[in-house]
CSV table of C-alpha atoms in Angstrom, one decimal:
chain,number,residue,atom,x,y,z
A,1,MET,CA,41.6,-45.0,-147.5
A,2,THR,CA,43.7,-46.6,-145.5
A,3,GLY,CA,48.3,-47.2,-147.0
A,4,ARG,CA,47.1,-51.0,-147.6
A,5,GLU,CA,44.4,-50.4,-149.9
A,6,LYS,CA,46.3,-48.0,-152.0
A,7,PHE,CA,48.6,-50.7,-152.4
A,8,ALA,CA,45.7,-53.2,-152.7
A,9,LYS,CA,44.5,-51.0,-155.6
A,10,ALA,CA,48.2,-50.9,-157.0
A,11,VAL,CA,48.5,-54.3,-157.0
A,12,ASN,CA,45.8,-55.6,-158.3
A,13,HIS,CA,45.6,-53.4,-161.1
A,14,GLU,CA,42.7,-51.3,-160.3
A,15,ASP,CA,41.8,-47.4,-160.4
A,16,GLY,CA,41.7,-45.6,-157.0
A,17,GLN,CA,43.8,-43.5,-155.0
A,18,LEU,CA,47.6,-43.5,-155.0
A,19,LEU,CA,50.3,-44.9,-152.3
A,20,PHE,CA,52.7,-42.4,-151.4
A,21,ASP,CA,56.1,-43.3,-150.5
A,22,ILE,CA,59.4,-41.0,-149.2
A,23,GLY,CA,61.6,-43.2,-147.1
A,24,GLY,CA,60.4,-47.1,-147.0
A,25,LEU,CA,63.0,-48.0,-148.7
A,26,ASN,CA,67.2,-47.0,-149.5
A,27,THR,CA,66.5,-46.0,-153.2
A,28,THR,CA,62.4,-44.1,-152.1
A,29,GLY,CA,64.4,-41.6,-149.6
A,30,MET,CA,65.8,-38.3,-148.7
A,31,HIS,CA,69.0,-37.2,-148.1
A,32,CYS,CA,68.9,-35.4,-143.9
A,33,MET,CA,70.1,-32.0,-145.4
A,34,VAL,CA,66.6,-32.1,-147.2
A,35,MET,CA,64.7,-33.8,-145.0
A,36,GLU,CA,66.3,-30.9,-142.2
A,37,GLU,CA,64.7,-28.0,-144.6
A,38,LEU,CA,61.2,-29.9,-145.0
A,39,ARG,CA,61.0,-29.9,-141.1
A,40,ASP,CA,61.6,-26.1,-140.7
A,41,PHE,CA,59.0,-25.3,-143.5
A,42,TYR,CA,56.2,-27.3,-141.6
A,43,GLY,CA,57.2,-25.5,-139.4
A,44,LEU,CA,58.3,-29.2,-137.1
A,45,GLU,CA,59.7,-29.1,-133.5
A,46,LYS,CA,64.3,-29.0,-134.7
A,47,ARG,CA,65.9,-32.0,-133.3
A,48,PRO,CA,68.5,-34.0,-135.2
A,49,ILE,CA,67.5,-35.7,-138.2
A,50,LYS,CA,68.8,-39.6,-137.1
A,51,ILE,CA,70.6,-41.7,-140.7
A,52,ILE,CA,68.5,-44.7,-141.4
A,53,GLU,CA,71.5,-45.1,-143.8
A,54,PRO,CA,75.0,-43.8,-143.8
A,55,VAL,CA,76.5,-44.3,-147.4
A,56,GLN,CA,74.0,-41.9,-148.4
A,57,LEU,CA,73.1,-40.0,-145.2
A,58,LEU,CA,68.6,-40.8,-146.0
A,59,GLY,CA,67.0,-39.5,-142.9
A,60,LEU,CA,64.5,-41.0,-141.2
A,61,MET,CA,61.3,-40.0,-141.7
A,62,GLU,CA,59.8,-39.4,-138.7
A,63,ASP,CA,55.7,-39.7,-137.6
A,64,ASP,CA,54.8,-36.1,-137.9
A,65,LEU,CA,56.8,-35.6,-141.0
A,66,ARG,CA,55.3,-38.5,-142.4
A,67,GLU,CA,51.9,-36.9,-141.4
A,68,ALA,CA,52.5,-34.0,-143.1
A,69,LEU,CA,54.0,-35.1,-146.0
A,70,GLY,CA,50.9,-38.0,-146.6
A,71,VAL,CA,53.4,-40.8,-146.6
A,72,GLU,CA,51.8,-43.7,-146.0
A,73,THR,CA,55.0,-46.7,-145.3
A,74,LYS,CA,57.3,-47.3,-143.2
A,75,PRO,CA,60.6,-49.4,-142.9
A,76,LEU,CA,61.6,-52.2,-141.8
A,77,TRP,CA,65.4,-51.9,-141.8
A,78,GLY,CA,68.4,-54.2,-141.3
A,79,ALA,CA,71.0,-54.1,-137.9
A,80,ARG,CA,74.1,-54.1,-140.1
A,81,THR,CA,74.9,-51.2,-142.3
A,82,GLN,CA,76.0,-51.4,-146.1
A,83,VAL,CA,79.9,-50.6,-144.2
A,84,GLY,CA,79.9,-53.5,-142.3
A,85,PHE,CA,79.0,-52.2,-138.7
A,86,MET,CA,75.6,-52.7,-136.7
A,87,SER,CA,72.5,-49.6,-136.3
A,88,GLU,CA,70.4,-51.2,-134.0
A,89,ASP,CA,69.1,-47.5,-132.5
A,90,LYS,CA,72.4,-46.9,-130.6
A,91,TYR,CA,73.0,-43.1,-131.8
A,92,LYS,CA,75.4,-40.4,-131.2
A,93,GLU,CA,75.6,-36.8,-132.2
A,94,TYR,CA,77.9,-36.3,-135.8
A,95,LYS,CA,78.4,-33.0,-137.1
A,96,THR,CA,78.9,-33.3,-141.0
A,97,PRO,CA,80.9,-31.7,-142.9
A,98,TRP,CA,78.4,-28.9,-143.9
A,99,GLY,CA,77.4,-28.1,-140.3
A,100,GLN,CA,74.5,-30.3,-139.4
A,101,THR,CA,74.2,-31.8,-136.8
A,102,VAL,CA,72.8,-35.7,-137.1
A,103,LEU,CA,72.1,-38.7,-135.0
A,104,ILE,CA,74.3,-41.7,-136.5
A,105,THR,CA,75.1,-44.8,-135.2
A,106,GLU,CA,77.9,-45.6,-132.8
A,107,GLU,CA,79.9,-47.5,-135.1
A,108,PHE,CA,80.3,-44.8,-137.7
A,109,VAL,CA,84.3,-43.9,-137.5
A,110,THR,CA,85.7,-41.2,-139.4
A,111,ASP,CA,89.0,-39.2,-140.2
A,112,ILE,CA,89.3,-36.3,-142.2
A,113,ASP,CA,92.4,-36.2,-144.5
A,114,GLU,CA,95.2,-33.5,-145.6
A,115,LYS,CA,92.3,-32.6,-149.2
A,116,GLY,CA,89.5,-32.2,-146.7
A,117,ASP,CA,87.8,-35.4,-147.4
A,118,THR,CA,86.1,-37.8,-144.9
A,119,LEU,CA,87.2,-41.4,-144.8
A,120,LEU,CA,84.4,-44.1,-143.4
A,121,TYR,CA,86.1,-46.9,-142.5
A,122,ALA,CA,84.4,-50.1,-143.0
A,123,CYS,CA,82.8,-51.8,-139.3
A,124,GLY,CA,84.6,-48.6,-137.4
A,125,ASP,CA,88.1,-50.3,-137.8
A,126,LYS,CA,90.2,-47.5,-138.0
A,127,ASN,CA,93.2,-50.2,-138.8
A,128,TYR,CA,92.5,-51.4,-142.2
A,129,LYS,CA,92.1,-48.6,-144.7
A,130,PRO,CA,88.8,-47.3,-145.2
A,131,ALA,CA,86.3,-47.7,-146.9
A,132,GLN,CA,84.2,-44.9,-148.3
A,133,ARG,CA,85.3,-41.4,-149.4
A,134,MET,CA,83.6,-38.4,-149.2
A,135,PRO,CA,85.2,-35.8,-151.0
A,136,LYS,CA,85.6,-32.2,-149.7
A,137,ASN,CA,82.1,-30.5,-150.5
A,138,GLY,CA,80.3,-33.5,-150.9
A,139,VAL,CA,77.4,-34.7,-149.1
A,140,TYR,CA,77.6,-38.5,-149.6
A,141,PHE,CA,80.3,-41.6,-149.7
A,142,ASP,CA,81.8,-43.4,-152.6
A,143,ASN,CA,83.8,-46.7,-152.4
A,144,GLU,CA,86.9,-46.8,-152.0
A,145,ASP,CA,89.0,-49.2,-154.4
A,146,ARG,CA,91.2,-52.2,-151.7
A,147,ALA,CA,91.8,-55.0,-153.3
A,148,GLY,CA,93.9,-54.4,-155.9
A,149,GLU,CA,93.6,-55.5,-159.6
A,150,TYR,CA,91.7,-59.1,-159.9
A,151,ASP,CA,94.0,-62.1,-160.8
A,152,GLU,CA,92.6,-65.0,-162.1
A,153,ASP,CA,94.9,-67.6,-161.9
A,154,ASN,CA,95.1,-66.6,-158.0
A,155,TYR,CA,91.5,-66.6,-156.8
A,156,ASP,CA,89.5,-68.2,-154.4
A,157,ILE,CA,85.9,-67.9,-155.3
A,158,ASN,CA,85.3,-67.7,-151.6
A,159,TRP,CA,86.8,-64.4,-151.4
A,160,ASN,CA,83.3,-62.7,-153.5
A,161,LEU,CA,81.4,-64.7,-151.1
A,162,GLU,CA,83.0,-63.0,-147.7
A,163,GLU,CA,80.5,-61.0,-146.8
A,164,PHE,CA,77.4,-62.7,-147.4
A,165,GLU,CA,76.1,-65.1,-144.0
A,166,VAL,CA,73.8,-66.3,-142.4
A,167,PHE,CA,72.5,-63.4,-140.2
A,168,SER,CA,73.4,-63.7,-136.1
A,169,ASP,CA,70.4,-63.7,-133.6
A,170,ASP,CA,71.6,-60.3,-132.8
A,171,GLU,CA,70.2,-60.0,-136.3
A,172,ILE,CA,67.1,-61.3,-136.4
A,173,ASN,CA,66.1,-60.2,-132.2
A,174,TRP,CA,66.9,-57.1,-133.7
A,175,LEU,CA,63.8,-57.9,-136.9
A,176,LYS,CA,61.9,-58.8,-134.0
A,177,ARG,CA,61.8,-55.9,-131.5
A,178,GLN,CA,61.6,-53.8,-134.6
A,179,LYS,CA,57.9,-56.0,-136.2
A,180,ASP,CA,56.6,-55.2,-132.6
A,181,ALA,CA,55.9,-51.6,-133.3
A,182,LEU,CA,55.0,-51.8,-137.1
A,183,ASP,CA,52.7,-54.4,-135.8
A,184,GLU,CA,50.6,-51.3,-134.0
A,185,SER,CA,50.8,-49.1,-137.9
A,186,LYS,CA,48.2,-50.3,-139.4
A,187,GLY,CA,47.2,-48.8,-141.9
A,188,TYR,CA,50.4,-48.5,-143.3
A,189,VAL,CA,52.7,-49.9,-145.4
A,190,VAL,CA,55.7,-51.6,-144.2
A,191,THR,CA,58.2,-51.6,-146.5
A,192,SER,CA,61.8,-53.7,-146.0
A,193,CYS,CA,65.6,-53.3,-146.8
A,194,ILE,CA,67.3,-56.3,-145.6
A,195,THR,CA,69.6,-58.5,-147.8
A,196,GLY,CA,69.2,-56.3,-150.8
A,197,HIS,CA,72.7,-53.8,-149.5
A,198,THR,CA,73.8,-55.1,-146.0
A,199,GLY,CA,75.5,-58.6,-147.3
A,200,GLY,CA,71.8,-60.9,-147.1
A,201,GLY,CA,72.7,-62.6,-150.2
A,202,THR,CA,70.4,-61.3,-152.3
A,203,CYS,CA,72.0,-57.9,-154.1
A,204,LEU,CA,72.6,-60.3,-157.2
A,205,GLY,CA,76.1,-58.3,-158.1
A,206,ASP,CA,75.1,-54.7,-156.9
A,207,HIS,CA,78.3,-52.5,-158.4
A,208,SER,CA,77.7,-50.6,-154.9
A,209,MET,CA,78.8,-53.7,-153.4
A,210,VAL,CA,80.8,-54.5,-155.8
A,211,ALA,CA,83.7,-53.6,-153.7
A,212,GLY,CA,83.5,-54.6,-150.4
A,213,PRO,CA,82.4,-52.1,-148.6
A,214,MET,CA,81.5,-54.5,-145.7
A,215,LEU,CA,84.6,-55.6,-145.3
A,216,ARG,CA,87.7,-54.6,-143.9
A,217,GLU,CA,90.3,-55.4,-146.6
A,218,PRO,CA,88.2,-57.1,-149.8
A,219,LYS,CA,89.9,-59.6,-152.0
A,220,GLY,CA,89.3,-61.2,-154.8
A,221,LEU,CA,87.2,-59.6,-158.0
A,222,ARG,CA,86.6,-56.2,-156.7
A,223,LEU,CA,87.8,-53.4,-158.9
A,224,LEU,CA,84.0,-52.6,-161.4
A,225,GLN,CA,85.7,-52.3,-164.4
A,226,ASP,CA,87.1,-56.4,-163.4
A,227,PHE,CA,83.5,-57.2,-162.7
A,228,TYR,CA,81.8,-55.1,-166.3
A,229,MET,CA,84.4,-57.4,-168.3
A,230,ALA,CA,84.4,-61.0,-166.5
A,231,THR,CA,79.9,-60.4,-167.8
A,232,ALA,CA,81.6,-61.4,-170.6
A,233,ALA,CA,84.6,-62.6,-170.5
A,234,ASP,CA,83.6,-65.0,-166.7
A,235,GLU,CA,79.6,-65.6,-167.1
A,236,GLU,CA,80.4,-69.2,-165.3
A,237,LEU,CA,82.6,-67.6,-162.7
A,238,LEU,CA,79.3,-64.6,-161.3
A,239,GLN,CA,76.8,-67.9,-162.3
A,240,ASP,CA,78.8,-69.3,-159.3
A,241,ILE,CA,79.3,-66.6,-156.7
A,242,PHE,CA,75.4,-66.0,-157.6
A,243,ASP,CA,74.2,-69.4,-157.0
A,244,LYS,CA,76.2,-69.6,-153.8
A,245,GLU,CA,74.7,-65.8,-152.5
A,246,THR,CA,71.4,-67.1,-153.7
A,247,ASP,CA,71.9,-69.9,-151.3
A,248,ILE,CA,72.3,-68.2,-148.5
A,249,GLY,CA,69.9,-65.6,-149.3
A,250,ILE,CA,67.2,-67.9,-149.7
A,251,LYS,CA,68.6,-69.1,-145.6
A,252,ASN,CA,68.5,-65.3,-144.7
A,253,LEU,CA,64.4,-65.2,-146.5
A,254,GLU,CA,64.1,-68.4,-144.1
A,255,ARG,CA,65.3,-66.3,-141.5
A,256,ILE,CA,63.9,-63.0,-141.9
A,257,TYR,CA,60.2,-65.1,-142.2
A,258,GLU,CA,60.0,-66.8,-139.3
A,259,ALA,CA,61.1,-63.7,-137.3
A,260,VAL,CA,58.4,-61.3,-138.9
A,261,GLY,CA,56.3,-63.4,-140.7
A,262,ASP,CA,53.5,-60.8,-143.2
A,263,THR,CA,54.7,-58.3,-141.1
A,264,ILE,CA,55.9,-57.2,-144.3
A,265,ASP,CA,54.3,-55.8,-147.6
A,266,VAL,CA,57.2,-54.6,-149.6
A,267,PHE,CA,60.8,-56.8,-149.9
A,268,HIS,CA,63.5,-55.1,-151.1
A,269,VAL,CA,65.4,-58.0,-153.4
A,270,CYS,CA,68.2,-56.3,-154.9
A,271,GLY,CA,69.0,-53.0,-156.1
A,272,THR,CA,71.7,-53.7,-159.0
A,273,ASP,CA,71.3,-51.4,-161.9
A,274,LEU,CA,71.4,-52.6,-165.6
A,275,GLY,CA,71.2,-50.1,-168.0
A,276,THR,CA,72.4,-46.6,-167.7
A,277,GLN,CA,71.3,-43.2,-168.5
A,278,LYS,CA,71.7,-44.1,-172.0
A,279,SER,CA,71.7,-47.6,-173.0
A,280,LEU,CA,72.1,-51.1,-171.4
A,281,PHE,CA,74.9,-51.9,-169.2
A,282,TYR,CA,75.2,-55.2,-170.1
A,283,SER,CA,73.4,-57.2,-172.8
A,284,LYS,CA,70.0,-58.5,-172.9
A,285,SER,CA,71.0,-61.9,-173.1
A,286,ALA,CA,74.4,-61.4,-170.4
A,287,VAL,CA,70.9,-60.8,-167.7
A,288,GLN,CA,68.6,-63.0,-168.9
A,289,GLU,CA,72.1,-65.5,-168.6
A,290,ILE,CA,73.7,-63.7,-165.4
A,291,TRP,CA,70.9,-62.7,-162.9
A,292,VAL,CA,67.4,-64.3,-164.1
A,293,PRO,CA,68.2,-67.6,-163.1
A,294,TYR,CA,69.0,-66.6,-159.6
A,295,TYR,CA,65.8,-63.2,-160.0
A,296,LYS,CA,63.6,-66.5,-160.6
A,297,LYS,CA,65.0,-68.5,-157.8
A,298,ILE,CA,64.9,-65.8,-155.0
A,299,ASN,CA,61.6,-64.6,-155.9
A,300,ASN,CA,59.8,-68.0,-155.9
A,301,TRP,CA,60.9,-68.4,-152.7
A,302,ILE,CA,59.1,-65.4,-152.1
A,303,HIS,CA,56.2,-65.6,-153.3
A,304,GLU,CA,55.4,-69.7,-152.5
A,305,ASN,CA,56.1,-69.1,-148.9
A,306,THR,CA,54.9,-65.9,-147.8
A,307,ASN,CA,52.6,-63.0,-148.9
A,308,TRP,CA,55.7,-60.4,-149.3
A,309,LYS,CA,55.4,-58.4,-152.9
A,310,THR,CA,59.3,-58.2,-154.8
A,311,PHE,CA,61.1,-55.5,-155.4
A,312,LYS,CA,63.5,-54.7,-157.6
A,313,HIS,CA,65.6,-51.4,-157.9
A,314,CYS,CA,66.9,-50.8,-161.0
A,315,CYS,CA,68.0,-47.0,-163.0
A,316,GLY,CA,68.7,-46.2,-166.5
A,317,SER,CA,67.4,-47.2,-170.2
A,318,ILE,CA,66.3,-50.8,-169.5
A,319,LYS,CA,63.6,-51.3,-171.3
A,320,PRO,CA,64.4,-54.0,-173.6
A,321,ILE,CA,65.5,-56.2,-169.8
A,322,ILE,CA,61.7,-55.1,-168.5
A,323,PRO,CA,60.2,-58.6,-169.9
A,324,ASP,CA,63.0,-60.1,-168.8
A,325,LEU,CA,62.2,-58.7,-165.4
A,326,ILE,CA,58.9,-59.7,-165.2
A,327,ASP,CA,59.5,-63.3,-166.4
A,328,ALA,CA,62.5,-63.2,-163.2
A,329,GLY,CA,59.1,-62.8,-160.7
A,330,PHE,CA,58.9,-59.1,-159.8
A,331,ASP,CA,56.1,-57.8,-158.5
A,332,VAL,CA,57.2,-54.2,-158.4
A,333,LEU,CA,59.8,-51.8,-160.5
A,334,ASN,CA,62.1,-48.5,-159.2
A,335,PRO,CA,63.0,-46.2,-160.0
A,336,VAL,CA,60.9,-45.6,-163.3
A,337,GLN,CA,63.4,-43.7,-165.1
A,338,TRP,CA,61.6,-42.5,-168.0
A,339,THR,CA,64.3,-39.7,-168.7
A,340,ALA,CA,66.4,-41.8,-169.9
A,341,GLU,CA,66.8,-43.2,-173.0
A,342,ASN,CA,64.0,-45.4,-175.4
A,343,MET,CA,61.7,-44.7,-171.3
A,344,ASP,CA,58.3,-42.9,-172.8
A,345,LYS,CA,56.8,-43.0,-169.9
A,346,ASN,CA,52.9,-43.5,-171.6
A,347,GLU,CA,55.3,-46.1,-173.6
A,348,LEU,CA,55.8,-48.0,-170.5
A,349,LYS,CA,52.4,-48.0,-169.0
A,350,ALA,CA,51.2,-49.5,-171.8
A,351,GLU,CA,53.8,-52.3,-172.3
A,352,PHE,CA,53.9,-53.1,-169.3
A,353,GLY,CA,51.4,-51.4,-166.8
A,354,ASP,CA,49.8,-54.3,-166.2
A,355,LYS,CA,52.3,-56.2,-165.1
A,356,LEU,CA,54.1,-54.9,-162.8
A,357,VAL,CA,53.5,-52.1,-160.4
A,358,PHE,CA,56.0,-48.6,-160.8
A,359,TRP,CA,57.4,-47.6,-157.5
A,360,GLY,CA,58.5,-44.4,-158.7
A,361,GLY,CA,58.5,-42.0,-161.6
A,362,GLY,CA,56.6,-39.0,-159.8
A,363,VAL,CA,58.8,-36.7,-161.4
A,364,ASP,CA,62.1,-36.4,-163.2
A,365,THR,CA,64.6,-35.5,-159.9
A,366,GLN,CA,67.4,-34.8,-162.3
A,367,HIS,CA,66.5,-31.5,-163.6
A,368,MET,CA,62.6,-30.7,-162.3
A,369,LEU,CA,63.3,-31.5,-159.2
A,370,PRO,CA,66.3,-29.4,-158.1
A,371,GLU,CA,65.4,-26.9,-160.7
A,372,GLY,CA,62.2,-26.4,-161.5
A,373,THR,CA,59.4,-23.9,-159.5
A,374,PRO,CA,57.0,-25.6,-156.8
A,375,GLU,CA,54.2,-25.1,-159.6
A,376,GLN,CA,56.1,-26.6,-161.9
A,377,VAL,CA,57.2,-29.4,-160.1
A,378,TYR,CA,53.1,-30.2,-159.3
A,379,GLU,CA,52.3,-30.0,-162.6
A,380,GLN,CA,54.7,-33.1,-163.6
A,381,ALA,CA,54.1,-34.4,-160.6
A,382,LEU,CA,50.3,-34.5,-161.5
A,383,GLN,CA,51.0,-35.5,-164.9
A,384,CYS,CA,52.7,-38.3,-163.6
A,385,CYS,CA,50.4,-39.5,-161.7
A,386,GLU,CA,47.3,-39.1,-164.7
A,387,ILE,CA,49.7,-41.6,-166.7
A,388,PHE,CA,51.3,-44.0,-164.3
A,389,GLY,CA,48.0,-44.1,-161.7
A,390,LYS,CA,45.6,-44.9,-164.9
A,391,ASN,CA,44.5,-48.9,-164.1
A,392,GLY,CA,45.8,-49.6,-161.6
A,393,GLY,CA,50.2,-50.7,-160.7
A,394,PHE,CA,51.5,-47.5,-159.1
A,395,VAL,CA,53.1,-46.7,-156.4
A,396,PHE,CA,54.2,-42.6,-156.3
A,397,ASN,CA,57.6,-41.6,-156.0
A,398,THR,CA,60.3,-39.9,-157.2
A,399,ILE,CA,63.1,-41.1,-159.6
A,400,HIS,CA,65.1,-42.0,-157.0
A,401,ASN,CA,66.6,-40.4,-153.4
A,402,ILE,CA,65.7,-36.9,-152.7
A,403,VAL,CA,69.1,-34.9,-152.9
A,404,PRO,CA,70.5,-31.9,-151.5
A,405,GLY,CA,69.9,-28.7,-153.6
A,406,VAL,CA,66.1,-29.7,-154.2
A,407,SER,CA,64.3,-27.0,-151.8
A,408,ALA,CA,61.1,-27.5,-149.3
A,409,ALA,CA,59.2,-26.3,-151.2
A,410,ASN,CA,59.2,-28.9,-154.5
A,411,VAL,CA,59.3,-31.7,-152.0
A,412,ASP,CA,56.1,-29.8,-150.8
A,413,ALA,CA,54.8,-29.8,-154.1
A,414,LEU,CA,54.6,-33.4,-154.9
A,415,ALA,CA,52.3,-33.8,-152.1
A,416,ARG,CA,50.1,-31.4,-153.2
A,417,ALA,CA,50.3,-33.3,-156.4
A,418,VAL,CA,49.2,-37.0,-154.9
A,419,ARG,CA,47.0,-35.2,-152.0
A,420,LYS,CA,45.2,-33.4,-155.8
A,421,TYR,CA,45.0,-36.6,-157.5
A,422,ASN,CA,43.5,-38.6,-154.6
A,423,GLU,CA,40.8,-36.0,-154.5
A,424,SER,CA,39.6,-36.7,-157.3
A,425,HIS,CA,40.0,-40.7,-157.6
């Protein structure tokens, strides 16, 4: 079966072989350090890993590694990164703090401070404060708070809309150029993360975006603690922001569809985490009132105008709001963090397995994947295939990205588990 045939089985909730994804989206990827080790493990040609997402330093899944693993997804990425600079196909060599040489977009500009931290600049512009920081001995970047405290008496809503704009012709032409290559990838499932993390207008309060990492000088409601408080103390403000952001997002969806049509199979709408490992970030009523109406508007446009399936990333203990995400029109839920409180995998499958496609949940990435033996990883992954794969509705992926500390042998164990499951289906 091809990847698209497997995905059709999942979407239609029919028993069958599982689609395997690593690297299709910015929440289903692999850190460049692990990717280099995995290429060595399989004896593939030695060459620098190309960074497809510079904040988490996720590597691009090349065809030879994709074939070695059995991955059947290919990503369609936007031209602009989360830190405001263009990626396109203009790369330079960069030596990471741990000594790995990678290929990274030309506008990726850094400094090292007196503590040995690596500082990353929005839009590659060093005339402004650094937007992100990688601590010494760290392996990815975190946002810097640059806007100061929120002053509700001196506030302009446009400050929190500055990053959201209709895509330029250059950005749309970049998508068109990628479409030509992807259309030749018959059988692969094309995944797309274009508007969710790059100022396209559908991310709706994503914690990684609130600080404005793509802006040279962010202003307004930018500190996470202020944003959290606003969900309880100023819902109308957030609704106003999300309403205007959604309108921009839909304009971008129109432009994207005009450029690439149904080349896309799965569209990453939003990566906002609504849960912690113990409970919800926000009350169920806050999610229903602040987020769901705008999710519905976005999903309705996609379902009425395209054949795309809509993808929602949402970490944590979110079982109480899964019905709301279904009501909002999402087709796919990721990462299925069954290790969080009140997220038993058997209960999730029984209650929601016929209403959603679970994209993820294939292995415990916090403990088993970095700490277990290959055989233990294999057994847990195979068990997850059996539970989530029953009657369809499952795409195999880990619980979030594969990060440093995970051995190549353990990643290989995932691939072997999926192959084993598929052999009997």
